[in-house]
mmCIF file of C-alpha atoms in Angstrom:
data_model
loop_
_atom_site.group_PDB
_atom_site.id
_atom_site.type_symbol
_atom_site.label_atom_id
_atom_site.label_comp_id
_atom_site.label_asym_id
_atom_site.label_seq_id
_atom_site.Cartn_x
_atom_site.Cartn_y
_atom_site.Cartn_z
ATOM 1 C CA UNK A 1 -22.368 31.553 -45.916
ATOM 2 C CA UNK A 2 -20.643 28.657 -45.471
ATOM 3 C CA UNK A 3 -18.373 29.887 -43.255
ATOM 4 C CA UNK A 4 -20.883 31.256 -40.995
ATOM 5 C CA UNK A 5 -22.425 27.895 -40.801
ATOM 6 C CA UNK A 6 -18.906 26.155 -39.894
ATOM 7 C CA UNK A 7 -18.756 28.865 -37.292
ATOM 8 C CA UNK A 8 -22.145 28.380 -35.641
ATOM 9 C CA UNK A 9 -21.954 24.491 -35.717
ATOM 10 C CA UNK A 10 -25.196 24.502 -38.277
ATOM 11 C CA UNK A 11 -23.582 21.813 -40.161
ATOM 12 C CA UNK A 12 -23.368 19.242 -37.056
ATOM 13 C CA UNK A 13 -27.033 18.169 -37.431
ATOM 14 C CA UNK A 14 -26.846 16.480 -40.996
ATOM 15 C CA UNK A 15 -23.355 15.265 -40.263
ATOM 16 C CA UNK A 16 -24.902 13.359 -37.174
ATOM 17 C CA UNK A 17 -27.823 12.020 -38.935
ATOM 18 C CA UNK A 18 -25.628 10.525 -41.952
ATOM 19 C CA UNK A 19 -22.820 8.793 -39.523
ATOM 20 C CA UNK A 20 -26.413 7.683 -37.821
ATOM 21 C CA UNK A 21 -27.592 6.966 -41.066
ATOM 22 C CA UNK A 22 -24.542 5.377 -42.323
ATOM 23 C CA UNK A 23 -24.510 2.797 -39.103
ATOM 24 C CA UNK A 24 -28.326 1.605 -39.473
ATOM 25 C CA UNK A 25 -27.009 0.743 -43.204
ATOM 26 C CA UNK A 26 -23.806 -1.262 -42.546
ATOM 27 C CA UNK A 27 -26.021 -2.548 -39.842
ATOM 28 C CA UNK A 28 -28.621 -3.558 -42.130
ATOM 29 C CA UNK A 29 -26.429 -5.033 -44.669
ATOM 30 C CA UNK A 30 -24.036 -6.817 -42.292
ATOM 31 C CA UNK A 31 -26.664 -8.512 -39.683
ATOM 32 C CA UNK A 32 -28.937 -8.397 -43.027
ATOM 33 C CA UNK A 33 -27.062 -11.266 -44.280
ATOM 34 C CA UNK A 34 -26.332 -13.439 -41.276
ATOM 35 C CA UNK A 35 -29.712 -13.027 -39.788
ATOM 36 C CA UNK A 36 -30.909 -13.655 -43.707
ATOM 37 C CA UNK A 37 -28.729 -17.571 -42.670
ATOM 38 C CA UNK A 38 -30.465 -18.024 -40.153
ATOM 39 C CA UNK A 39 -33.845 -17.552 -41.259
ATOM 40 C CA UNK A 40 -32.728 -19.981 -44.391
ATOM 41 C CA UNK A 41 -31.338 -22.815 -41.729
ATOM 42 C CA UNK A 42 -35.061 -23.982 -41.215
ATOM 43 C CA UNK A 43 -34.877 -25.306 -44.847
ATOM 44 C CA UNK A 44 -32.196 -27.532 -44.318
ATOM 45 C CA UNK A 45 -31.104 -30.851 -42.067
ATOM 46 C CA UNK A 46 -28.982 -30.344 -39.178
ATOM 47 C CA UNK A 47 -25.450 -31.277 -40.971
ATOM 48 C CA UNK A 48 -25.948 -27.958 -43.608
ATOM 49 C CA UNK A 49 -26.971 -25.744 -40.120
ATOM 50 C CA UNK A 50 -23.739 -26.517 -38.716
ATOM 51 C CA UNK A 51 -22.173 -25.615 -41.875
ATOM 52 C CA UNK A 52 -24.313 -22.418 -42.644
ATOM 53 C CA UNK A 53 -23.800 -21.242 -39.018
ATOM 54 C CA UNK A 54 -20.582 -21.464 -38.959
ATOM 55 C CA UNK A 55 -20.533 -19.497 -42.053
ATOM 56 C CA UNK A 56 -21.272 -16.298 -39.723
ATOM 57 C CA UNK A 57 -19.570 -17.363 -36.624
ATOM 58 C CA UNK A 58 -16.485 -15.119 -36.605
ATOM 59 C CA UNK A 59 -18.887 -12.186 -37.738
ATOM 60 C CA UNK A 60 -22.140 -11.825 -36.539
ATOM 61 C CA UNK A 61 -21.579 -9.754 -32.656
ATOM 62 C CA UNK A 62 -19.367 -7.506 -34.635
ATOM 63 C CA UNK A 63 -21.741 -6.994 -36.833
ATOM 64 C CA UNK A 64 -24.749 -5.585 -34.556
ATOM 65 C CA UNK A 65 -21.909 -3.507 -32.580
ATOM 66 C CA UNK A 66 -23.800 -1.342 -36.070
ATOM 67 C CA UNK A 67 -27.131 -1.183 -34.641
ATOM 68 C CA UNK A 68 -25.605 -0.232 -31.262
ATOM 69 C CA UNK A 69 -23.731 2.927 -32.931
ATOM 70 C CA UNK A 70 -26.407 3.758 -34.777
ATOM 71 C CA UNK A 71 -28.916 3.811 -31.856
ATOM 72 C CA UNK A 72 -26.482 5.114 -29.492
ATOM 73 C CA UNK A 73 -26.173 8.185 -32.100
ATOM 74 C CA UNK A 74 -29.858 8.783 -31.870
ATOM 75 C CA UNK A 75 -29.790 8.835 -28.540
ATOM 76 C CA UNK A 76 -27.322 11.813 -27.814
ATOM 77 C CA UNK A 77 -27.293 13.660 -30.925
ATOM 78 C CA UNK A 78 -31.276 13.733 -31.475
ATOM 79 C CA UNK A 79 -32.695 12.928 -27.924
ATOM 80 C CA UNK A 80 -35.685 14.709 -28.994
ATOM 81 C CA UNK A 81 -36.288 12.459 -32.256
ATOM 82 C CA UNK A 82 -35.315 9.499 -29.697
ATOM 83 C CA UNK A 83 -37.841 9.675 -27.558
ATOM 84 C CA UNK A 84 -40.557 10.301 -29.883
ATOM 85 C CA UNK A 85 -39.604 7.044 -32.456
ATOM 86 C CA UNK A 86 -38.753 4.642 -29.608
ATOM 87 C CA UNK A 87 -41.801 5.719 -27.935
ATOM 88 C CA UNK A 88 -43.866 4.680 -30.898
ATOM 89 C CA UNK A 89 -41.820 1.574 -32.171
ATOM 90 C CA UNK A 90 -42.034 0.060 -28.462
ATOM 91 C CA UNK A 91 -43.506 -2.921 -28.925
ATOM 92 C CA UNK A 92 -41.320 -3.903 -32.357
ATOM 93 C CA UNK A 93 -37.957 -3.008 -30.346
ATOM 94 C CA UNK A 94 -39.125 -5.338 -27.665
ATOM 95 C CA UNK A 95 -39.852 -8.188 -30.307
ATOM 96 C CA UNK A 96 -36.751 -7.404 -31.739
ATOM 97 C CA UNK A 97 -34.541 -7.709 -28.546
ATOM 98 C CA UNK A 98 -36.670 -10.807 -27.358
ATOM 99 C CA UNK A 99 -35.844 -12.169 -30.932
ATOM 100 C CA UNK A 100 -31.407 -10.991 -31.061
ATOM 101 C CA UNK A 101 -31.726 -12.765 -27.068
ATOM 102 C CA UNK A 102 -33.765 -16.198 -28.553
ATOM 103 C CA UNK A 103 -30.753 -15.720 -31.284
ATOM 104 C CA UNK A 104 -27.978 -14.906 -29.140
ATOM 105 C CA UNK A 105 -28.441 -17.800 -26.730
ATOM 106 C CA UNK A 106 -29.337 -20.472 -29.277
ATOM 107 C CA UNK A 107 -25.753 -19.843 -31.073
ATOM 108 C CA UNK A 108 -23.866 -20.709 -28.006
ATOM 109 C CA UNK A 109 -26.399 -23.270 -26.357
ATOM 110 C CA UNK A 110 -27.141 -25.400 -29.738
ATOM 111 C CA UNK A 111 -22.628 -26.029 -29.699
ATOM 112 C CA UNK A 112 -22.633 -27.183 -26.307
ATOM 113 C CA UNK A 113 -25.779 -29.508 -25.575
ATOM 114 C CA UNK A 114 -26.358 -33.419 -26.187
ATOM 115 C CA UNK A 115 -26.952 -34.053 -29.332
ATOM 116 C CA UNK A 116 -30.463 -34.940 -28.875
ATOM 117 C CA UNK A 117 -31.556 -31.271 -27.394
ATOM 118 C CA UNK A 118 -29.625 -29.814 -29.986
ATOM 119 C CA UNK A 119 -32.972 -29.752 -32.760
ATOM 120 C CA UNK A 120 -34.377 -27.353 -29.920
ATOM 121 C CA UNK A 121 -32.161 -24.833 -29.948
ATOM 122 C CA UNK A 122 -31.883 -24.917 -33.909
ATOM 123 C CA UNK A 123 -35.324 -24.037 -33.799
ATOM 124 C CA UNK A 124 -35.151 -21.219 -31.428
ATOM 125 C CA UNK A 125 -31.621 -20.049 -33.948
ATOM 126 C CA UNK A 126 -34.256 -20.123 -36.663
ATOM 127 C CA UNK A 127 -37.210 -18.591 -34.574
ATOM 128 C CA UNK A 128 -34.811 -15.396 -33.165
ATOM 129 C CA UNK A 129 -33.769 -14.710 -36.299
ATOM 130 C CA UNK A 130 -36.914 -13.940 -38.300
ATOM 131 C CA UNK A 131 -38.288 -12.380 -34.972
ATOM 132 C CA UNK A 132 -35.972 -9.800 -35.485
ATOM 133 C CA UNK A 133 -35.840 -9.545 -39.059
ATOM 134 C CA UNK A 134 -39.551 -9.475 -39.257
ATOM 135 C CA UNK A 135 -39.819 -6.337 -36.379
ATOM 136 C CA UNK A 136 -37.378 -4.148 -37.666
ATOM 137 C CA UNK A 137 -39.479 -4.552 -40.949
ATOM 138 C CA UNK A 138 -42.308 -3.469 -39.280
ATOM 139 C CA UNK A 139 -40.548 -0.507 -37.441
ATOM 140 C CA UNK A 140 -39.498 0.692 -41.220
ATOM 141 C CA UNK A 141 -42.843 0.591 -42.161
ATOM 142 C CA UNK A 142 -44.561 2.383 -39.443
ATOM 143 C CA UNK A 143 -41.731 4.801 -39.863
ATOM 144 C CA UNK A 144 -42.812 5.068 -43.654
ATOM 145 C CA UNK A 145 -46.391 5.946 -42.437
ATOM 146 C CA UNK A 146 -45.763 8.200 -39.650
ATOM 147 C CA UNK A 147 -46.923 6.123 -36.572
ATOM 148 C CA UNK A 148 -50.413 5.828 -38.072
ATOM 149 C CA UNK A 149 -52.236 3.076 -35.920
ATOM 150 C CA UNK A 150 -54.924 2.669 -38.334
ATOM 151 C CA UNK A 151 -55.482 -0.943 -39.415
ATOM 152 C CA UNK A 152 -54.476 -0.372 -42.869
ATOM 153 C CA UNK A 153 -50.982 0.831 -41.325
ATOM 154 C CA UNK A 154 -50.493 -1.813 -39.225
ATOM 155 C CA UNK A 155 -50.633 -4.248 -42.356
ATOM 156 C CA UNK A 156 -48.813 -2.131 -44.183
ATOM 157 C CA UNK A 157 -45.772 -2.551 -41.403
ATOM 158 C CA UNK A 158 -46.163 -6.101 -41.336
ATOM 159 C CA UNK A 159 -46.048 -6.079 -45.101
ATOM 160 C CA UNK A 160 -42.559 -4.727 -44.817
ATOM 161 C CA UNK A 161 -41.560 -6.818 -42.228
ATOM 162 C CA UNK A 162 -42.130 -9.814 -44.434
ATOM 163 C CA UNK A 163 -40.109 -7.592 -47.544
ATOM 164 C CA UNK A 164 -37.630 -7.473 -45.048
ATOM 165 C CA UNK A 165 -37.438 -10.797 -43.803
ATOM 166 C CA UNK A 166 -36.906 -12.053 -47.546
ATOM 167 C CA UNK A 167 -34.526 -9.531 -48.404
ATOM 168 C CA UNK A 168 -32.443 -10.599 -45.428
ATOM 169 C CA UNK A 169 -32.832 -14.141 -46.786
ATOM 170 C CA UNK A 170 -31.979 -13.212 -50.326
ATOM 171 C CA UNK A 171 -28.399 -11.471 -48.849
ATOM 172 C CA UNK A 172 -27.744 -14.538 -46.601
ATOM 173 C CA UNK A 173 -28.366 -16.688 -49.283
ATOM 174 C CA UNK A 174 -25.974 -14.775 -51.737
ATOM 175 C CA UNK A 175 -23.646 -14.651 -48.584
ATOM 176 C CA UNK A 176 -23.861 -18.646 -48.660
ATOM 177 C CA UNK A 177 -22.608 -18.900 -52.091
ATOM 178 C CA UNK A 178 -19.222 -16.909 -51.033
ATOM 179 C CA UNK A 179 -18.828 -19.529 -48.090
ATOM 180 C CA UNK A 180 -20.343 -22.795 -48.998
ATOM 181 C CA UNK A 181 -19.836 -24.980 -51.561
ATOM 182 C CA UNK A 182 -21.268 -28.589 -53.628
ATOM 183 C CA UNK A 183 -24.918 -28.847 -52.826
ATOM 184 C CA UNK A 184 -25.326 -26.236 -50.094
ATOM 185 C CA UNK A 185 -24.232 -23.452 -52.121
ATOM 186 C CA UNK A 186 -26.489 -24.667 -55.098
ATOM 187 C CA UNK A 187 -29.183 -24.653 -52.510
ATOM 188 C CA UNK A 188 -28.365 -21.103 -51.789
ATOM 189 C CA UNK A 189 -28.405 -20.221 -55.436
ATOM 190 C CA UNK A 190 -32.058 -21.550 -55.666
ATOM 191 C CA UNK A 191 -32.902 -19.580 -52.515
ATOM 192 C CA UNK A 192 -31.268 -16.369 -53.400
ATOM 193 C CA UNK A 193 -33.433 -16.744 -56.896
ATOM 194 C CA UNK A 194 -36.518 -16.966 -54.964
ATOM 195 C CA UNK A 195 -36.049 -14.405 -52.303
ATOM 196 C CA UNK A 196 -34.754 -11.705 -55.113
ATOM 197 C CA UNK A 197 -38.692 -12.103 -56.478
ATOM 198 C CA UNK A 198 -40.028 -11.179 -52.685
ATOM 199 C CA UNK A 199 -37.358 -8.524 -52.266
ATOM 200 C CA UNK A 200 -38.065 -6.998 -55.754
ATOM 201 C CA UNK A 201 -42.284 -7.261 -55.551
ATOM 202 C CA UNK A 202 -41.149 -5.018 -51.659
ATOM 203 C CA UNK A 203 -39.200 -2.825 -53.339
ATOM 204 C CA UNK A 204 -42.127 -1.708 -55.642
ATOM 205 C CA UNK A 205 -44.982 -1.671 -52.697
ATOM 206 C CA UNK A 206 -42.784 1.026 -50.699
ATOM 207 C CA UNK A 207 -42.128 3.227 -54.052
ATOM 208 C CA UNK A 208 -45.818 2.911 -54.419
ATOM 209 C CA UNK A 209 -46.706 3.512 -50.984
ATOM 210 C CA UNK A 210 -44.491 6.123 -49.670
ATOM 211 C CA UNK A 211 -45.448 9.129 -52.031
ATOM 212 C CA UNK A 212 -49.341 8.298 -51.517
ATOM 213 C CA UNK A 213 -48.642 8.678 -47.672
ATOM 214 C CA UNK A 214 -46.633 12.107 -47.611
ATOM 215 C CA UNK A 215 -48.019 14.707 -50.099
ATOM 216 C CA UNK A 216 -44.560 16.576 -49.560
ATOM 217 C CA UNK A 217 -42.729 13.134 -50.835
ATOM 218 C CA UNK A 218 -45.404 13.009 -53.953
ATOM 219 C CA UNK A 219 -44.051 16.544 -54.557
ATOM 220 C CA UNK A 220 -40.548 15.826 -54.263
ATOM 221 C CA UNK A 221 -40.741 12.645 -56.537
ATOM 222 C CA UNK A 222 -42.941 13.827 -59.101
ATOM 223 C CA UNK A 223 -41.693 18.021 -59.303
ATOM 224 C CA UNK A 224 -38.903 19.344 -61.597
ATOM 225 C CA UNK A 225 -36.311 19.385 -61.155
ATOM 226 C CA UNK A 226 -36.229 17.101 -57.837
ATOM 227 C CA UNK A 227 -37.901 13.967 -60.230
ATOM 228 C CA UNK A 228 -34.105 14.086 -61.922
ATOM 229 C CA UNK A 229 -32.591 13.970 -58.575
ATOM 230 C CA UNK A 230 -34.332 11.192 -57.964
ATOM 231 C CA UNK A 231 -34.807 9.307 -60.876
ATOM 232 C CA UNK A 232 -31.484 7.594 -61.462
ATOM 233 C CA UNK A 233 -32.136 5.729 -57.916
ATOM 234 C CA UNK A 234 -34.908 3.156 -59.476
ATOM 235 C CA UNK A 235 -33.236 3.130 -62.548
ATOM 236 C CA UNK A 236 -30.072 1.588 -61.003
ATOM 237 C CA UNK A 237 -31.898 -0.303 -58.831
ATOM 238 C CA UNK A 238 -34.182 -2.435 -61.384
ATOM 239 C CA UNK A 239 -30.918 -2.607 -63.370
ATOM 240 C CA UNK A 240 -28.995 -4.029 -60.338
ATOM 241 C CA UNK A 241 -31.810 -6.596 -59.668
ATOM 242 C CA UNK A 242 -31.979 -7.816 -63.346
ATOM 243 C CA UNK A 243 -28.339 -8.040 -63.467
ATOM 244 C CA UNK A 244 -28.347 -10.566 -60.402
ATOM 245 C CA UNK A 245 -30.862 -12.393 -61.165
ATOM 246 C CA UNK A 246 -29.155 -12.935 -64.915
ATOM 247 C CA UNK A 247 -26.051 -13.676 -62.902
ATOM 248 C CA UNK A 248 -27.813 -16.303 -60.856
ATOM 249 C CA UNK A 249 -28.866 -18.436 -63.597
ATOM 250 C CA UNK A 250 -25.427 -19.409 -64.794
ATOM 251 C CA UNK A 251 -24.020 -19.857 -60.927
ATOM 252 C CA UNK A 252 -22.197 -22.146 -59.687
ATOM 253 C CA UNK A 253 -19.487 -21.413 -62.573
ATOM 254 C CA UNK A 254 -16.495 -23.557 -63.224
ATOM 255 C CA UNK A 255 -13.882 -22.387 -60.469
ATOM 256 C CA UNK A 256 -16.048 -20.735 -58.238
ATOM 257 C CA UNK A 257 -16.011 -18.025 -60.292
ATOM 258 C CA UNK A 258 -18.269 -14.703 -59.692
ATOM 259 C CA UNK A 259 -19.627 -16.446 -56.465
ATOM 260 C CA UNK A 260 -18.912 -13.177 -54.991
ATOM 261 C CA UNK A 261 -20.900 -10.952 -57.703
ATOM 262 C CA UNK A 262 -24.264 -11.398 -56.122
ATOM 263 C CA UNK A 263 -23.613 -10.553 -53.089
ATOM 264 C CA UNK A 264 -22.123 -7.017 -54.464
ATOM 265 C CA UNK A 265 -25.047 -6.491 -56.361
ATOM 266 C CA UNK A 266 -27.702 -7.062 -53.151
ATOM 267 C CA UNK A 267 -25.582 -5.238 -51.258
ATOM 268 C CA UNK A 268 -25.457 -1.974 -54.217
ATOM 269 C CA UNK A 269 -29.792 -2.626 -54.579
ATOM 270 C CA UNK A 270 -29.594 -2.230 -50.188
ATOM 271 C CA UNK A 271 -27.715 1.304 -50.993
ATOM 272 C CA UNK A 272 -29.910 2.469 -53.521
ATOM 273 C CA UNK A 273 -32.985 1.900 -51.487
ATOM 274 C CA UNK A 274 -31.533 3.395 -48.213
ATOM 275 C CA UNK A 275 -30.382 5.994 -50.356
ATOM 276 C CA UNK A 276 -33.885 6.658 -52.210
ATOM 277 C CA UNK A 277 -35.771 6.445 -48.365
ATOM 278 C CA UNK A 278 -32.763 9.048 -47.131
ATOM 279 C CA UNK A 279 -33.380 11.765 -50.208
ATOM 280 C CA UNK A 280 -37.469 11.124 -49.369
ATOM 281 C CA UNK A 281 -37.198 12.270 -45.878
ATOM 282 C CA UNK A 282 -34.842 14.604 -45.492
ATOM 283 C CA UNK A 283 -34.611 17.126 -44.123
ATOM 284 C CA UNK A 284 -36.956 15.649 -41.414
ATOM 285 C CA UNK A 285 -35.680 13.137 -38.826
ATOM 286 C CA UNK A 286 -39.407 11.771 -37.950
ATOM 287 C CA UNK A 287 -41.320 11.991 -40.861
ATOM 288 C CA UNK A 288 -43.167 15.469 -41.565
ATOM 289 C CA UNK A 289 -42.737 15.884 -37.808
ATOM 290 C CA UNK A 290 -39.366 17.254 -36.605
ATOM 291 C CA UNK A 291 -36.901 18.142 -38.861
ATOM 292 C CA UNK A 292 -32.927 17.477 -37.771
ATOM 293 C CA UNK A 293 -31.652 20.801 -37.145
ATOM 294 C CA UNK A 294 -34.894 20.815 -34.666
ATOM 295 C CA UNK A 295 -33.754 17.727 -32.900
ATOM 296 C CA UNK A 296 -30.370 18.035 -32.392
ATOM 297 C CA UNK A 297 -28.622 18.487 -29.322
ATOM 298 C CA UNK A 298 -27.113 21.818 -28.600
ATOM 299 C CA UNK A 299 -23.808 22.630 -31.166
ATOM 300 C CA UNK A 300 -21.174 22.393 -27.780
ATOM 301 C CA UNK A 301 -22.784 18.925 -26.538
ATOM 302 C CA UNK A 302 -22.352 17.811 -30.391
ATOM 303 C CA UNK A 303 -19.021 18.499 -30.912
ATOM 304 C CA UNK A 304 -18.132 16.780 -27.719
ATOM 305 C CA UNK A 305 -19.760 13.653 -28.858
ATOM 306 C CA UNK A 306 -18.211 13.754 -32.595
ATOM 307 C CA UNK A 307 -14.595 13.633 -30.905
ATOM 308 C CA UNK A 308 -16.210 10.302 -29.446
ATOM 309 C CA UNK A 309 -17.629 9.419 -33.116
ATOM 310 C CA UNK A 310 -14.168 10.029 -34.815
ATOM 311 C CA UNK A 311 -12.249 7.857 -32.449
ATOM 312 C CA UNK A 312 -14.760 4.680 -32.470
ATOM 313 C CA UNK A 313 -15.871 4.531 -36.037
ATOM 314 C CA UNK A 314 -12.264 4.208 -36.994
ATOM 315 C CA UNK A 315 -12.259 1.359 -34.709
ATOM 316 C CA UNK A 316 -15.140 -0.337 -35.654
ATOM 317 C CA UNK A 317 -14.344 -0.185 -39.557
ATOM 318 C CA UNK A 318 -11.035 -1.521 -38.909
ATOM 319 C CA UNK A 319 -12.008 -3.895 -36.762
ATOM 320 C CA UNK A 320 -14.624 -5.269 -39.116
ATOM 321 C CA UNK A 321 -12.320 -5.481 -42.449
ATOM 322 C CA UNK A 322 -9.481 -7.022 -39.798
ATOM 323 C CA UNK A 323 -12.006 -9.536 -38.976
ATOM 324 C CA UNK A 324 -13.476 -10.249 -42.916
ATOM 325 C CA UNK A 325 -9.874 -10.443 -44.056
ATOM 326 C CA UNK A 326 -8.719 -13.431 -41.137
ATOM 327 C CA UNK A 327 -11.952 -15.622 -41.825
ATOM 328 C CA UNK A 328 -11.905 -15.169 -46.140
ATOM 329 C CA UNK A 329 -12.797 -18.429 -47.771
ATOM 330 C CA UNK A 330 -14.889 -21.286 -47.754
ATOM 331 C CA UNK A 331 -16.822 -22.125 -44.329
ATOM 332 C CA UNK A 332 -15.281 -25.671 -44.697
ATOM 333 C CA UNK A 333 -12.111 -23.763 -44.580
ATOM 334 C CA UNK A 334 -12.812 -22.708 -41.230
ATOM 335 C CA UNK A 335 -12.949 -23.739 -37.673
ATOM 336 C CA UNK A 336 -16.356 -25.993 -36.794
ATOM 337 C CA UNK A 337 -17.920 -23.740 -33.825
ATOM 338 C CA UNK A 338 -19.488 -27.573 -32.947
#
């Protein structure tokens, strides 16, 4: 059997949607975290901006060359599944790209202005990033739902775009206590503390939510054996979340040391919960709609495209450890991008 579905090119389908799958996640952990920074620069005077900025300078277009991938993949692989989730997430996708734009501009303009317009484009740094953190909340959680447009549903998705603006902050915060240091990074200790309560209360609402939406999710949740499949995901994940925020309350430690541990431990909670939406939905690429092997492009048009894959994911991951390796250490460490 599974020769015969090496042979036919069967297998294509679910390899395209995890590399797909696997890019929205690095995306979502890597931009998480600096778009997380720049929601948490409104909270501070301009002297900690500059420094929390240029905490994510060397990193942050890298890191949404993930969201590029990852769309780019659901483009050609599943045009079908494309045009169906884009058409129904248009106006988020707009907000977002009108928010990475705001974002995008404001890094560049706010180093090379007067010092007196500079506040303006600080705002519009803060301002583009929790645009885009708050829409590609929302685009989660109409995904959750299906597309309902019901007014319940629309709160619902802008429920989760606030659980996703605060788990972004509570991953740029623990990204802040890697790279800053003295009263900034206790700052980000205190913020990571407080956005780990946001990001754990959004946690629970979509466990809650997502098997009362889908009778077929109830059923794979809550039906033997699938519940022991599944069960070891929430387990981990409370265990993770108690873990940093027990790790938290002794940080900043003598030598910097564990500075690094929350971070690891947002990062494992981000995998869990990708990993618990993944096992929900699958097999289906649009929820209880169109399943993957349904939207895939045809098996020769596939394999022409995972030649592509195999030669720029290679690229990318090297590129990004190359570029995480150069700018280690403290921010102060590094160049000012002022």
């Amino acid at each position: 059997m599974i020769n015969e579905m090496i042979q036919s090119g069967d297998w294509l389908p679910y390899l395209f949607a995890f590399l797909m799958g696997f890019s929205m996640l690095v995306y979502a952990i890597l931009d998480g975290y600096d778009l997380g920074v720049g929601v948490l620069s409104a909270l501070v005077p301009d002297k900690d901006k500059d420094r929390m900025i240029a905490s994510i300078g060397p990193f942050w277009d890298a890191n949404e060359t993930w969201l590029v991938l990852g769309v780019g993949l659901l483009l050609v692989a599943f045009p079908m599944a494309h045009g169906i989730i884009l058409t129904n997430l248009y106006l988020p996708v707009a907000l977002m790209l009108i928010g990475l734009i705001f974002r995008g501009v404001a890094f560049d303009f706010r180093a090379k202005v007067p010092a007196h317009k500079k506040h303006r484009w600080n705002i519009s740094f803060v301002v583009g990033s929790t645009m885009t953190a708050f829409a590609q909340g929302y685009m989660l959680g109409d995904y959750i739902i299906g597309f309902e447009d019901s007014l319940p549903a629309v709160l619902f998705s802008m429920l989760i775009g606030l659980v996703v603006v605060t788990g972004y902050s509570l991953i740029g915060a623990c990204w802040l206590i890697i790279k800053c240091e003295g009263e900034l990074q206790k700052k980000a200790v205190h913020w990571a503390k407080m956005s780990l309560f946001g990001t754990a209360a959004g946690v629970g609402i979509i466990s809650l939510v997502t098997p009362m939406v889908s009778p077929r999710i109830f059923d794979k949740w809550f039906s033997m054996p699938e519940y022991m499949y599944l069960a070891p995901i929430p387990m981990l994940t409370l265990a993770l979340i108690l873990m940093t925020y027990t790790l938290l309350q002794k940080l900043p430690m003598k030598g910097d040391k564990y500075c690094w541990a929350p971070f690891a431990m947002v990062v494992g909670v981000f995998i869990l919960c990708f990993s618990g939406l993944a096992y929900s939905f699958f097999p289906y690429i649009v929820p209880d709609q169109l399943l993957i092997v349904d939207a895939a492009s045809a098996p020769e048009s596939l394999m022409i495209i995972l030649v592509g894959a195999l030669i720029v994911l290679p690229i990318m991951l090297a590129y990004t450890a190359l570029v995480y390796r150069i700018f280690h250490g403290k921010t102060t460490d590094m160049l000012s991008y002022d």
